[in-house]
PDB file of C-alpha atoms in Angstrom:
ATOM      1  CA  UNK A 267      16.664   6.096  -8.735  1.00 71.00           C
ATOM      2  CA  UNK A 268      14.183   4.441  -6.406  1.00 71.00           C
ATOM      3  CA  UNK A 269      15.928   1.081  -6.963  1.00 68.00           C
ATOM      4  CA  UNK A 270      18.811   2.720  -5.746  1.00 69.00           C
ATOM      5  CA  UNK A 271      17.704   3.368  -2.119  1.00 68.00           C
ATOM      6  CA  UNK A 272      18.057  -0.002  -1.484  1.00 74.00           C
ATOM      7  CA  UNK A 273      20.617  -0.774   1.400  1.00 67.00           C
ATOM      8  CA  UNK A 274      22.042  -3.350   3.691  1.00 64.00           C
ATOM      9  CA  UNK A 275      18.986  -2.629   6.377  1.00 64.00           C
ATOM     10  CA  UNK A 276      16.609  -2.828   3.383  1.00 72.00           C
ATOM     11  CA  UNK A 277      13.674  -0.821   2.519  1.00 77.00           C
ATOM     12  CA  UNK A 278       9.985  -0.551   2.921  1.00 82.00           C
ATOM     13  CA  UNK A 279       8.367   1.747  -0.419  1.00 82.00           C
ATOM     14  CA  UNK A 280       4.848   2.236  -1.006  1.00 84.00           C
ATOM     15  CA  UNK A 281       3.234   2.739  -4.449  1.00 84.00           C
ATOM     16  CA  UNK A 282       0.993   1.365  -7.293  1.00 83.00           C
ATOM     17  CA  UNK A 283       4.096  -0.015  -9.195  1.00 84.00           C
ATOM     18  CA  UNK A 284       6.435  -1.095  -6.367  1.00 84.00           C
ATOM     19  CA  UNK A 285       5.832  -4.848  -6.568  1.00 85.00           C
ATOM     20  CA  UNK A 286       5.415  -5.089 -10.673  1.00 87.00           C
ATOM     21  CA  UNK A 287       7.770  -2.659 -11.432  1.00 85.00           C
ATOM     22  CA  UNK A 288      10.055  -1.073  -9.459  1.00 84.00           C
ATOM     23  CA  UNK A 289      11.113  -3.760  -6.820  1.00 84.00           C
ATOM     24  CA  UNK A 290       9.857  -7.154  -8.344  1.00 86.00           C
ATOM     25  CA  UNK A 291      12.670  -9.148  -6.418  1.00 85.00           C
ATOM     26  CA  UNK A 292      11.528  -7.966  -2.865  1.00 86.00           C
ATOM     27  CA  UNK A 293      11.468 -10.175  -0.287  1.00 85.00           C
ATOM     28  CA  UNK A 294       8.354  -9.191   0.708  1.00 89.00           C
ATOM     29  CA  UNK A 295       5.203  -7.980  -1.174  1.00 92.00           C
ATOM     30  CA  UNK A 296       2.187  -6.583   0.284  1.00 93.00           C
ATOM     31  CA  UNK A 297      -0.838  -5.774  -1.888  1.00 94.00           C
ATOM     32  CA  UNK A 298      -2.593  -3.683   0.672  1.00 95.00           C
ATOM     33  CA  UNK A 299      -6.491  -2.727  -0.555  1.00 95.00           C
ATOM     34  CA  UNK A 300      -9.615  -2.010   0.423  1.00 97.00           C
ATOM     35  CA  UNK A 301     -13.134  -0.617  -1.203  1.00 97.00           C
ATOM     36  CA  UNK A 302     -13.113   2.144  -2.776  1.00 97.00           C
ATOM     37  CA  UNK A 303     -15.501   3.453  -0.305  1.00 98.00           C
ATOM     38  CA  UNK A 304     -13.693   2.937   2.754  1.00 98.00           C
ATOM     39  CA  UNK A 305     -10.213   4.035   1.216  1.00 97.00           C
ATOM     40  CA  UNK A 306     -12.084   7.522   0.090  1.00 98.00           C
ATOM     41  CA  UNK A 307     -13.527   7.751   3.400  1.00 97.00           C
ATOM     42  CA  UNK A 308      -9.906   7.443   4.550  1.00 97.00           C
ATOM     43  CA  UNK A 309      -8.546   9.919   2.356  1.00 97.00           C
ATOM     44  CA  UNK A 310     -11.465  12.547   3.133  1.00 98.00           C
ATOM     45  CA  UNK A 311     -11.172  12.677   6.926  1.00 97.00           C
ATOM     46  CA  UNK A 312      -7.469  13.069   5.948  1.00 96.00           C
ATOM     47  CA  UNK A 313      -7.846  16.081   3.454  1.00 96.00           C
ATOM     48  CA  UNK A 314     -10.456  18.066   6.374  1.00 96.00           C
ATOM     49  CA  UNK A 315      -7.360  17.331   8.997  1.00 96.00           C
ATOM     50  CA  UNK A 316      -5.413  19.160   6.700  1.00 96.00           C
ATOM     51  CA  UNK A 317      -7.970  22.380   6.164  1.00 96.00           C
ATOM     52  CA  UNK A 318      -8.737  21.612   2.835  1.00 95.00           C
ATOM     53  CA  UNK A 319     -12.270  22.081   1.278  1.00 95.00           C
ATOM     54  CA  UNK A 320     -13.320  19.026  -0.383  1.00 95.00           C
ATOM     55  CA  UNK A 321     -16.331  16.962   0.387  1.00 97.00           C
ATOM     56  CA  UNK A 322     -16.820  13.234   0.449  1.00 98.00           C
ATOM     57  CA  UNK A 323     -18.719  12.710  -2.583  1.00 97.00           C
ATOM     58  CA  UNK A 324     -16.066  14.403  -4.631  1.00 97.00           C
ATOM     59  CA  UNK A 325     -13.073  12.653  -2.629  1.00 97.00           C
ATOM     60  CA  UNK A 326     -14.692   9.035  -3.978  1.00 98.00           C
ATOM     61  CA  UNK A 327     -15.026   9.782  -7.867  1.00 98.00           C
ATOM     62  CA  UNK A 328     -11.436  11.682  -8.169  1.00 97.00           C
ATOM     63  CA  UNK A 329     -10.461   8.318  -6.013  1.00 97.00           C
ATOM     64  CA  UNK A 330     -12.491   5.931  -8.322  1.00 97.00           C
ATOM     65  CA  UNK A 331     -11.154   8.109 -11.060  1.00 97.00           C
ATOM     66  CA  UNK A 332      -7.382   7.551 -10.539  1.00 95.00           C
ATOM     67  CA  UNK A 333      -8.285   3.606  -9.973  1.00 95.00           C
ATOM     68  CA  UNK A 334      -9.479   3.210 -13.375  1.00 95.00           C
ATOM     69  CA  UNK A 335      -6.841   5.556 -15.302  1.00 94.00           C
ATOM     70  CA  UNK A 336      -3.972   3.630 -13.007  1.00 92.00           C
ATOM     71  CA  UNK A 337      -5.337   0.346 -13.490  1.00 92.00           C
ATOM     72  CA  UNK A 338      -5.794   0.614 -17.253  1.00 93.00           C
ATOM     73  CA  UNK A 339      -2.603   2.722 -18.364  1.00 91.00           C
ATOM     74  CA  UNK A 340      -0.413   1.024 -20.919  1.00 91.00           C
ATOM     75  CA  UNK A 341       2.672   1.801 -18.897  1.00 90.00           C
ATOM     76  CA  UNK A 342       3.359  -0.250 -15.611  1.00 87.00           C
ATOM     77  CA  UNK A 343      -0.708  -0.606 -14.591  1.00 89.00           C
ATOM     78  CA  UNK A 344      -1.644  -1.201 -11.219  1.00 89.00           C
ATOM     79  CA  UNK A 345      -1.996  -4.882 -10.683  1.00 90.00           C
ATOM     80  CA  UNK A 346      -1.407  -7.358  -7.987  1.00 92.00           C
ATOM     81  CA  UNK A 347       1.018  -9.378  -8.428  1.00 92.00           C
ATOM     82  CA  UNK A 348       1.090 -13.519  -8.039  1.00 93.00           C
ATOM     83  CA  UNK A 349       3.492 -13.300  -4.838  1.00 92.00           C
ATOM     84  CA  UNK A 350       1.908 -10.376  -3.199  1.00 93.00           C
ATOM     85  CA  UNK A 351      -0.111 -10.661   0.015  1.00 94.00           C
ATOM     86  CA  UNK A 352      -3.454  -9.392   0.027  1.00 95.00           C
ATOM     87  CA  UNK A 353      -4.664  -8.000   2.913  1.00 97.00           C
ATOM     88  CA  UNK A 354      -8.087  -5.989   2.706  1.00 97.00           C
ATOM     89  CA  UNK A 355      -8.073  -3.730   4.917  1.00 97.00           C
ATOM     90  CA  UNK A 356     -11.676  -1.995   5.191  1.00 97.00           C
ATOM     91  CA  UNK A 357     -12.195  -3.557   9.019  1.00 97.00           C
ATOM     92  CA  UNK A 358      -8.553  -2.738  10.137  1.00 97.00           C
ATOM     93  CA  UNK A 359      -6.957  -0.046  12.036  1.00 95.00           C
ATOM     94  CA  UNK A 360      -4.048   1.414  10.852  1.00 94.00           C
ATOM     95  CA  UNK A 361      -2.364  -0.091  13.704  1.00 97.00           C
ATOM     96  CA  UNK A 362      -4.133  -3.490  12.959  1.00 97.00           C
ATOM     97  CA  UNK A 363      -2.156  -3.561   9.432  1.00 97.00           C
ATOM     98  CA  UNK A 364       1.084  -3.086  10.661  1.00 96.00           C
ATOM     99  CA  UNK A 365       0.949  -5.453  13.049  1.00 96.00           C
ATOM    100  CA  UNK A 366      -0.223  -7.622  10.037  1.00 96.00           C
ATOM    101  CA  UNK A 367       2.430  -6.975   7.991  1.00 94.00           C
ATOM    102  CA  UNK A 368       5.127  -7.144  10.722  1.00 92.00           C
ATOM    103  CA  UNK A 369       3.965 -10.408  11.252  1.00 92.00           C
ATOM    104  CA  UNK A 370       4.089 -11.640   7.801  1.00 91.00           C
ATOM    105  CA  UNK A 371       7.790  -9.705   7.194  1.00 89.00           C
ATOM    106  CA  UNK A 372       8.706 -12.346  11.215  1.00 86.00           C
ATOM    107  CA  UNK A 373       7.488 -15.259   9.658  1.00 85.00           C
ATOM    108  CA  UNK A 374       9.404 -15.200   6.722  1.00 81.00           C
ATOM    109  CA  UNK A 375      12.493 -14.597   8.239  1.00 75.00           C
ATOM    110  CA  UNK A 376      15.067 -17.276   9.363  1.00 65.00           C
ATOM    111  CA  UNK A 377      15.446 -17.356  13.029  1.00 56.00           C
ATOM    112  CA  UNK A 378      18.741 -15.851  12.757  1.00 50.00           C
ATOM    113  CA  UNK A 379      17.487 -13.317  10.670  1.00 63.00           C
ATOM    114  CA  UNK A 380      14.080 -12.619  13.263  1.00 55.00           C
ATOM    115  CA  UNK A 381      16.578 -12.193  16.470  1.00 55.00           C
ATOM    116  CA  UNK A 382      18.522  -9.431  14.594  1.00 58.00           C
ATOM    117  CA  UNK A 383      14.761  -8.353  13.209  1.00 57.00           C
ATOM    118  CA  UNK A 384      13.390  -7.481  17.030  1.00 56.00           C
ATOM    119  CA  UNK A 385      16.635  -6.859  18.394  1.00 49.00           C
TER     120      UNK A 385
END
């Protein structure tokens, strides 16, 4: 189904299994990371926005949790592939990375192909 939403403007899909699974012909692959620390930090100041009642300490070890079990399921695992680019992202803004990544996505394209991009 996912491979499916795949169209003539192209997509952009996020998840563990994207790149080795899902979409291993994409044009692009991104490998975005960063500690395990920093990411729960992320996710914690996230889950408070949202009301919830969680603290920090439990927000890292259900995080570090779900990076082991992904990383060491039999089924699709989460790896990085070959062809993906890393970018660790613990000193970046959110802003910071897509800039990153646009820039990446404009340097790979033909210059035909960048017009249309920014047009």
């Amino acid at each position: 189904i996912q491979r499916s939403c795949i169209n003539d403007v192209g997509l952009v899909a996020e998840g563990r299994d994207m790149t080795s699974v899902v979409f291993k012909d994409a044009i692009l692959k991104i490998y975005l990371t960063a500690a395990p620390e920093v990411r729960a930090q992320r996710r914690y100041e996230e889950r408070l926005r949202n009301g919830e009642n969680i603290t920090y300490k439990q927000t890292l070890e259900k995080l570090i949790e779900r990076d082991k079990r992904d990383s060491e399921r039999a089924c699709c695992p989460l790896i990085r592939v070959p062809d993906a680019f890393l970018i660790e992202s613990d000193n970046m803004s959110l802003e910071g990375v897509v800039q990153l990544i646009e820039g990446i996505w404009l340097s790979r394209l033909s210059i035909v192909d960048r017009h249309r991009a920014v047009a």
